[in-house]
Short mmCIF file of C-alpha atoms in Angstrom, two decimals:
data_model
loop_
_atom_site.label_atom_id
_atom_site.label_comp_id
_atom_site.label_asym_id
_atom_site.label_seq_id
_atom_site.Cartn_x
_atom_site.Cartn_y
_atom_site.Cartn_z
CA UNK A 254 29.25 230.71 79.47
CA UNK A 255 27.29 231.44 82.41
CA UNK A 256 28.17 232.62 85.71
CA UNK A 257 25.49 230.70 88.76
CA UNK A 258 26.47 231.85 92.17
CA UNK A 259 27.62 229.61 94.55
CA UNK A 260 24.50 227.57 96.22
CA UNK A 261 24.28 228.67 99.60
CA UNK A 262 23.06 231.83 102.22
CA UNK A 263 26.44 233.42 102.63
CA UNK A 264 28.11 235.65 100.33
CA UNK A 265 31.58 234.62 100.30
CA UNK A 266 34.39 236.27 102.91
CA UNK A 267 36.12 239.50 101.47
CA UNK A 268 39.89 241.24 102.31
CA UNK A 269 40.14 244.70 103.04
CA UNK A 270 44.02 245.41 102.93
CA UNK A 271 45.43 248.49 104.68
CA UNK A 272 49.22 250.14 104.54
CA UNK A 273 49.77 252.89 107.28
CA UNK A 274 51.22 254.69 110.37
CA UNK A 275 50.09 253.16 113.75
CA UNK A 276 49.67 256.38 116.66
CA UNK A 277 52.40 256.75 119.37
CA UNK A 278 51.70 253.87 122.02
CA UNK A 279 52.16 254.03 125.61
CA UNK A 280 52.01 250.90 127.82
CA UNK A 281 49.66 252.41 130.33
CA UNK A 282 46.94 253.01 127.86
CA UNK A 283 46.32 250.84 124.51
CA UNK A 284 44.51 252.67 122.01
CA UNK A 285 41.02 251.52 121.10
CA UNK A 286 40.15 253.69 118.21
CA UNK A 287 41.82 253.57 114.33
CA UNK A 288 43.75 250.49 113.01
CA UNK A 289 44.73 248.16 113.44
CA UNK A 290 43.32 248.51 117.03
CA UNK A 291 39.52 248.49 116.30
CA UNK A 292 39.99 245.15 113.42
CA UNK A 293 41.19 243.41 116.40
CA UNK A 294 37.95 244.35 118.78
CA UNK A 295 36.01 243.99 115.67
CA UNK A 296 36.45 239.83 116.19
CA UNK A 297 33.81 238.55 118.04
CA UNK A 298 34.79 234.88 119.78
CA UNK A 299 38.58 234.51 118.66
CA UNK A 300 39.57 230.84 118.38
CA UNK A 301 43.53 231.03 117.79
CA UNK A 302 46.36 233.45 117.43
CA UNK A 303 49.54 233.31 116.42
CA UNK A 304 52.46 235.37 116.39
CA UNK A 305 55.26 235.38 114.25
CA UNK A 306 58.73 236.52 114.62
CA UNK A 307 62.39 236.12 114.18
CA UNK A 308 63.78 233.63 116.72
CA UNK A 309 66.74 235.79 117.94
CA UNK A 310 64.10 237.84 119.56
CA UNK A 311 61.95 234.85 121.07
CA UNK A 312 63.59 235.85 124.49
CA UNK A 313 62.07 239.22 124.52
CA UNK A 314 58.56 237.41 124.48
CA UNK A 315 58.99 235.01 126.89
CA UNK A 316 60.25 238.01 129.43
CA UNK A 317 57.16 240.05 128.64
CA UNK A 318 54.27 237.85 127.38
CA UNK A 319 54.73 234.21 127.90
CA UNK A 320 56.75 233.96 131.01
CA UNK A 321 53.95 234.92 133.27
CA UNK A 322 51.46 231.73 133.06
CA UNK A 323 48.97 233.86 134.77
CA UNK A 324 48.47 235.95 131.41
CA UNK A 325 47.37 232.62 129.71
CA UNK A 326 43.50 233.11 128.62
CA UNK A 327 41.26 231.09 131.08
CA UNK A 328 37.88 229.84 129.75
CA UNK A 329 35.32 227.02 130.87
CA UNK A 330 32.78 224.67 129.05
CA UNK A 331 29.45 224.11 130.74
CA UNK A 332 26.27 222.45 129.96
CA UNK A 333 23.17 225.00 130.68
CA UNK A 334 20.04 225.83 129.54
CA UNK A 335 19.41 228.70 127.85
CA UNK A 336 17.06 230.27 130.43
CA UNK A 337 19.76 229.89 133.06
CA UNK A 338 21.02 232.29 132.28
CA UNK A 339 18.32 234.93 132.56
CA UNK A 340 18.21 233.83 136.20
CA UNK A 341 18.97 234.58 139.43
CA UNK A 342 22.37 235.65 140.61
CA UNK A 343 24.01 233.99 136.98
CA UNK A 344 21.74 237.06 135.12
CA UNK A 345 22.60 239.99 137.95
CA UNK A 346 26.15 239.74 138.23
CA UNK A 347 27.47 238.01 134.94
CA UNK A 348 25.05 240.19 132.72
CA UNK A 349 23.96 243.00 134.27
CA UNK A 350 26.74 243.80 136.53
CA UNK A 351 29.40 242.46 134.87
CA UNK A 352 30.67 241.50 131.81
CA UNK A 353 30.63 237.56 129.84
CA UNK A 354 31.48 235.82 126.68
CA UNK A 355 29.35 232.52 126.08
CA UNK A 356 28.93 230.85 122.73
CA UNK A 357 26.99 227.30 122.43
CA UNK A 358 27.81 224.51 120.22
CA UNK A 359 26.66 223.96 116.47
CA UNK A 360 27.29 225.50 112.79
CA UNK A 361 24.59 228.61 111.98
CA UNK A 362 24.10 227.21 108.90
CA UNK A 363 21.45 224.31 109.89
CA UNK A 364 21.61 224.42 114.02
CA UNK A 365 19.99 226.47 116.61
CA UNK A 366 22.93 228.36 118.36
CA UNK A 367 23.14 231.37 120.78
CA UNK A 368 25.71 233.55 121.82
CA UNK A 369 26.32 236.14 124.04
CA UNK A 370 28.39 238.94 123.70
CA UNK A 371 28.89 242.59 125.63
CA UNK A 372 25.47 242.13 127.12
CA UNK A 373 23.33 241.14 123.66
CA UNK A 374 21.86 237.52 123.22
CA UNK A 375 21.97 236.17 119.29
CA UNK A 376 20.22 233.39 118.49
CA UNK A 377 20.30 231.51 114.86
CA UNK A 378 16.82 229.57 114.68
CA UNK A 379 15.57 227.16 112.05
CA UNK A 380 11.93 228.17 110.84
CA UNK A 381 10.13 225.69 112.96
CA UNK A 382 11.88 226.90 116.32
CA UNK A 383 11.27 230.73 115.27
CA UNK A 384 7.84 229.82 115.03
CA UNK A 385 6.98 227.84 118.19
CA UNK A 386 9.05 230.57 120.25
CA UNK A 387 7.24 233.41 118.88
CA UNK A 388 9.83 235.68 119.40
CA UNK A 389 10.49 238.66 116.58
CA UNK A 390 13.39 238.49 114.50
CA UNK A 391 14.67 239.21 111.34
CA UNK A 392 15.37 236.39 107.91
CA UNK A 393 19.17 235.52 107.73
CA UNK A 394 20.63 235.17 104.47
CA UNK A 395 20.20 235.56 101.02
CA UNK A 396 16.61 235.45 99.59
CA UNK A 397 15.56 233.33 96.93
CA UNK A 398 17.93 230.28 97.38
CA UNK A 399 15.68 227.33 96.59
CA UNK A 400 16.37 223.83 98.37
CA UNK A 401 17.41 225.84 101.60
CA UNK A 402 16.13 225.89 104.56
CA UNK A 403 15.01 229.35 106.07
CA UNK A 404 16.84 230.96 108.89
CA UNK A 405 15.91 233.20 111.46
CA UNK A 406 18.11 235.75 113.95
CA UNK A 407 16.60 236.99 116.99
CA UNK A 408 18.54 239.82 119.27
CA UNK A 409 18.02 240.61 122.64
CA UNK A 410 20.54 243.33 124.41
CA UNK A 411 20.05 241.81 127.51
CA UNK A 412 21.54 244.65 130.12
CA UNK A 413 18.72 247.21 128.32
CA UNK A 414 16.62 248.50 131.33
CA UNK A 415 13.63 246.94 130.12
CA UNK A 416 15.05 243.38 130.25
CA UNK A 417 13.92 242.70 133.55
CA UNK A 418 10.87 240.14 134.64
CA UNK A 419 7.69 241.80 134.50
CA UNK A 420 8.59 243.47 131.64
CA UNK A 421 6.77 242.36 128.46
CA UNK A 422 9.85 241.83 126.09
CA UNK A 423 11.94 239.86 128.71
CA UNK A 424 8.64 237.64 129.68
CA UNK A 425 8.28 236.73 126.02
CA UNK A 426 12.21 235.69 126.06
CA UNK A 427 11.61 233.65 129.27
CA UNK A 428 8.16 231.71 128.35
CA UNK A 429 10.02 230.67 124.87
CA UNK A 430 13.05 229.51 126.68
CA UNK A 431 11.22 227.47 129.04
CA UNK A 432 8.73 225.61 126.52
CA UNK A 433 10.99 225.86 123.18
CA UNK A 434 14.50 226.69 123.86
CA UNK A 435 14.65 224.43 126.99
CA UNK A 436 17.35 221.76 125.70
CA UNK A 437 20.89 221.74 127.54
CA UNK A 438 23.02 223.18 125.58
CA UNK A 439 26.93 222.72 125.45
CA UNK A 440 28.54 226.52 125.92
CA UNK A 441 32.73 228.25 126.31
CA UNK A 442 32.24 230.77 128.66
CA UNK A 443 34.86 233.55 129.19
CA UNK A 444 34.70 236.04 132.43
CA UNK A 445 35.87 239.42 131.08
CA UNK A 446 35.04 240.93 134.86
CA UNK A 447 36.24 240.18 138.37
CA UNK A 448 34.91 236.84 139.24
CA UNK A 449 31.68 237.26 142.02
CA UNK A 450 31.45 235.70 145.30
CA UNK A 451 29.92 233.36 145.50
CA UNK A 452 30.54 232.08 142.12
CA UNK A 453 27.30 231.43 140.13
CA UNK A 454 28.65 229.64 137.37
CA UNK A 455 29.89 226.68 140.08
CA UNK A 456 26.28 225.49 140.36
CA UNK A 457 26.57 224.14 136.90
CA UNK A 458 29.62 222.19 137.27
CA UNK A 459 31.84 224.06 134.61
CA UNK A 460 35.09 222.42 133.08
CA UNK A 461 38.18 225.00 133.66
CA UNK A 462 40.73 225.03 130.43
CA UNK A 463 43.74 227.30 130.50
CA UNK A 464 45.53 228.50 126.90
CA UNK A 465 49.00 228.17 127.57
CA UNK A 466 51.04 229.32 124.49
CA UNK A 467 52.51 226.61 122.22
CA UNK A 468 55.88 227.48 120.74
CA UNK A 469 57.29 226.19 117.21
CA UNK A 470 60.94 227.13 117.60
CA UNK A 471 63.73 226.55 114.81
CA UNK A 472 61.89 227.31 111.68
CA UNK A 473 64.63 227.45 108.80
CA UNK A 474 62.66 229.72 106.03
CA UNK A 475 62.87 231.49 103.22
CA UNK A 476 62.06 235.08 104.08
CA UNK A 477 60.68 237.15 101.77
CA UNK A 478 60.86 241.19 101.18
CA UNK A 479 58.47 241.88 103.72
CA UNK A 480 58.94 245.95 103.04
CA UNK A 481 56.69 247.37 99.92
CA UNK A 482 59.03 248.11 97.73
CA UNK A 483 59.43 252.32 97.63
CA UNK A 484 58.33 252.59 93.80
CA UNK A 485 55.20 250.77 94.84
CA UNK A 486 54.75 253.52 98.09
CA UNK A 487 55.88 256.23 95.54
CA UNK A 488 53.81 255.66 92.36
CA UNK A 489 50.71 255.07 94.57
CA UNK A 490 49.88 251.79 92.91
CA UNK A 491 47.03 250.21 94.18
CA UNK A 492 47.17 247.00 91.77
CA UNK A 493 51.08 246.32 92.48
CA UNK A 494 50.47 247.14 96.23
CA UNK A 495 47.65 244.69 96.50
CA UNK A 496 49.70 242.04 94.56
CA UNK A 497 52.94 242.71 97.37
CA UNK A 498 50.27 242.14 100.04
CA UNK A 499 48.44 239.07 98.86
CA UNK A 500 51.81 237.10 98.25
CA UNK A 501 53.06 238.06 101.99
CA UNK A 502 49.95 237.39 103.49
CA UNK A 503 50.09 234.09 101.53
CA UNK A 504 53.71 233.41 102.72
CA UNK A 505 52.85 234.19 106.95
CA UNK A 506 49.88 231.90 105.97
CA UNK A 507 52.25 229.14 105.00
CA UNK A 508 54.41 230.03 108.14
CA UNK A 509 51.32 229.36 110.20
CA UNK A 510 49.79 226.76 108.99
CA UNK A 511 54.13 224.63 109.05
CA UNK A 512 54.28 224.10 105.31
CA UNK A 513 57.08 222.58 104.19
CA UNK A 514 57.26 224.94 100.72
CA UNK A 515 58.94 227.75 102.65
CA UNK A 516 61.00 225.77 104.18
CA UNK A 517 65.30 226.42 103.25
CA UNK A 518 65.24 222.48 102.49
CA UNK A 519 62.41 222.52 100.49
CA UNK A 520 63.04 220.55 97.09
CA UNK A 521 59.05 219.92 96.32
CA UNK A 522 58.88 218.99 92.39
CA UNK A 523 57.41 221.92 90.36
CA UNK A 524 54.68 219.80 88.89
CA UNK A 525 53.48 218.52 92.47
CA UNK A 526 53.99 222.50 94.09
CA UNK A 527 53.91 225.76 91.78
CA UNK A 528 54.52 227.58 94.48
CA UNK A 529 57.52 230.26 94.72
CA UNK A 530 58.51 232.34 97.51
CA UNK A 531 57.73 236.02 96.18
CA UNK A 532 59.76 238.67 94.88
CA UNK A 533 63.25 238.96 93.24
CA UNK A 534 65.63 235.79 94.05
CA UNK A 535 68.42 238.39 95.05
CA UNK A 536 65.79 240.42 97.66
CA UNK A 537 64.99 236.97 99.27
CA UNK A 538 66.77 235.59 102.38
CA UNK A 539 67.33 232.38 104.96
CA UNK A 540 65.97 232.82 108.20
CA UNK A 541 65.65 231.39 111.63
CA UNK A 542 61.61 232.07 112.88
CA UNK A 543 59.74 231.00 115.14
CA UNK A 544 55.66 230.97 116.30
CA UNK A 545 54.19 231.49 119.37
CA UNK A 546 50.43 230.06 119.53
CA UNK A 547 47.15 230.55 121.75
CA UNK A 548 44.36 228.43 120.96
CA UNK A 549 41.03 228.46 122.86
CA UNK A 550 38.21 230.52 123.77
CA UNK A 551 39.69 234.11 123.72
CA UNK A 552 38.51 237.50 124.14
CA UNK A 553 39.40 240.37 121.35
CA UNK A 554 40.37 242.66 124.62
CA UNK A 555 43.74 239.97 125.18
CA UNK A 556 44.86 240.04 121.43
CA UNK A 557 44.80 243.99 121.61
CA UNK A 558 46.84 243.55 124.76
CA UNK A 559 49.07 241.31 123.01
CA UNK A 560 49.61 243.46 119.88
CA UNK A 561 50.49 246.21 122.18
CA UNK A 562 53.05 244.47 124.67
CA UNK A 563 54.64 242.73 121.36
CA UNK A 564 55.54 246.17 119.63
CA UNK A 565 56.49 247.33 123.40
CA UNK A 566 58.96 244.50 123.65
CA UNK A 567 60.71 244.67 120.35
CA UNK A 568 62.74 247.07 119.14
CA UNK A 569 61.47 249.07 116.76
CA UNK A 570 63.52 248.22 113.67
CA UNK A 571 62.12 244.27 113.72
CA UNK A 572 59.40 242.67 111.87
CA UNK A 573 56.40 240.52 113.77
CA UNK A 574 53.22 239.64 112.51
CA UNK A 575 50.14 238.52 114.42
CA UNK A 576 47.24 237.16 113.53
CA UNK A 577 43.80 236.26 115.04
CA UNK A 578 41.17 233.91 113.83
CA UNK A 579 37.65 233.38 114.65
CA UNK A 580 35.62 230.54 115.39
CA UNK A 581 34.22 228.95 112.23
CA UNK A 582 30.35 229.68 112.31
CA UNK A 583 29.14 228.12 109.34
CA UNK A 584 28.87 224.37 107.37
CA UNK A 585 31.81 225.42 104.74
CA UNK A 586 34.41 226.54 108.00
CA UNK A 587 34.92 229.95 107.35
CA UNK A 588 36.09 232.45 109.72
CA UNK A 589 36.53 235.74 110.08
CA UNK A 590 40.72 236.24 110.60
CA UNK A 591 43.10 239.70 111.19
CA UNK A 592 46.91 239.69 109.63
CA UNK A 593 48.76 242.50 111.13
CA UNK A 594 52.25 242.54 110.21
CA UNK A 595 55.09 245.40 111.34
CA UNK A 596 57.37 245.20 108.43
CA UNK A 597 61.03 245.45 109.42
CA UNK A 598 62.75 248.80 109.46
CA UNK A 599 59.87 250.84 109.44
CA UNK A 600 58.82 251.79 113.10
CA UNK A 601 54.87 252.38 112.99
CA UNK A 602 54.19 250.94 110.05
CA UNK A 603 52.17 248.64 109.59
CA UNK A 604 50.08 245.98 107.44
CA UNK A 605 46.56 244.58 107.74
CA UNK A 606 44.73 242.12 106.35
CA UNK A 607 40.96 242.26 107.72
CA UNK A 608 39.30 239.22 106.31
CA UNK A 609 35.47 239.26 106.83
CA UNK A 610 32.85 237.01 106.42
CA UNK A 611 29.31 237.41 105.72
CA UNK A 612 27.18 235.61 107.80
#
């Protein structure tokens, strides 16, 4: 029997699982470096997070993280062109000066789309575009897929001294946005910089959205061993490690996503659910939880804060997890996510799940 790969561009998303010690952390500086730190600045446009927890300890979050409304991400949707935003004041103090977020509508896969990103345009052209813009790029994908249509990715790092008008590169960019790439185009736009006065983003007539946290309390679960057990740690196992992991990560996934299997109640027929909660029926326990969610247009620089004021605000012998999702990029709705997880009794510790696609 032979094995044909799946038929598309993209190689499918992989899980890179990591066990360790987190560094001391102080609330006046959060660390940027090592995990799980740099997995969560390694997202690019986060979509949703959620954070998981025991509900005795719900109180603690709402004193330090969702009490204050004003620490709620703020983000707007606008309809621009993409050469407004090479211009005038929008391209001095959003891009050059300061510091923006901006990613258009459509799926990579078969749609132009752009994005914008610590001061470097991406665009995701279809042959025909690529070639009428005239712009140099590179092929993105997988060669030698018949029955698919060619893409293209052009870069630009937009706050590079040379990107200014006169200069050669940034004239090309402008003369192919204003006879190829000259559709409006639907954007999320997130300020990651002090707002400038005037406000050049007002001319366009943006639509403000705020991503106040929705909370799921009174969750009556099924709790799992959440600690590897220590002959696992001990033995160095890789194989039983990476089973532990991929059952708890399956569990939290459950917890997110309100299935009724790990629910106390639960009395789902065998032959309709195989599912079991893992490890030994003694180890596992009932539970009050509860999950605290942002969803919107987010930057990775507020889930780092989050991580940090969450192991701030609990003590140090309870378990949390958070985890961050991506925006979906492509046809099949993948999306590049990070699991952490603080298992309980075990100050610095910590789990991570890094799921990555390839795109």
């Amino acid at each position: 029997m032979f094995s044909f790969s799946t038929p598309s561009v993209y190689q499918s998303s992989k899980c890179f699982v990591t066990y360790g010690i987190m560094s001391h952390l102080e609330s006046e500086q959060v660390p940027s470096k090592g995990k799980p730190w740099s997995a969560l600045l390694g997202q690019d446009f986060v979509h949703k997070v959620d954070l998981i927890l025991p509900e005795e300890l719900l109180q603690l979050v709402k004193d330090r993280i969702t009490g204050n409304p004003s620490r709620a991400p703020v983000f707007y949707k606008v309809i621009m062109k993409l050469g407004q935003i090479l211009e005038g004041d929008f391209f001095t103090e959003y891009i050059k000066i300061g510091n923006i977020m901006m990613l258009s509508e459509g799926k990579v896969d078969f749609e132009n789309v752009f994005s914008l990103k610590d001061g470097l345009l991406t665009m995701y052209l279809d042959k025909e575009t690529y070639e009428r813009a005239g712009l140099v790029g590179k092929p993105h994908g997988v060669k030698g897929k018949r029955g698919l249509k060619p893409r293209w990715i052009v870069q630009f790092n937009l706050r590079s001294p040379s990107m200014l008008h006169g200069k050669k590169g940034f004239d090309r960019l402008a003369y192919a946005c204003k006879n190829v790439l000259n559709a409006p185009v639907t954007w999320l736009f997130h300020n990651l910089s002090n707002t400038p006065v005037p406000d050049p983003l007002l001319r366009h007539y943006p639509t403000k959205y705020t991503s106040h946290p929705g909370l799921t309390e009174d969750i009556s679960a099924k709790v799992p061993l959440l600690k590897p057990p220590p002959t696992i740690l001990e033995s160095h196992n890789r194989l039983d490690l990476d089973e532990f992991a991929t059952d708890i990560y399956e569990w939290l996934s459950l917890i997110r996503l309100e299935s009724p299997r790990v629910n106390v109640s639960d009395t789902v027929d065998p032959y309709l659910s195989g599912y079991a909660i893992p490890g030994n029926p003694e180890d596992i326990q009932e539970g009050k939880l509860c999950r605290i969610s942002w969803q919107g247009f987010i930057s990775p620089k507020w889930t780092q804060r989050i991580l940090a004021d969450a192991i701030l605000a609990l003590p140090s012998k309870s378990w949390f997890s958070l985890s961050v999702t991506s925006f979906a990029r492509g046809i099949i709705g993948d999306s590049a996510d990070c699991t952490i997880l603080r298992p309980p009794s075990s100050p610095g510790e910590y789990f991570l799940w890094d799921i990555r696609r390839h795109d």
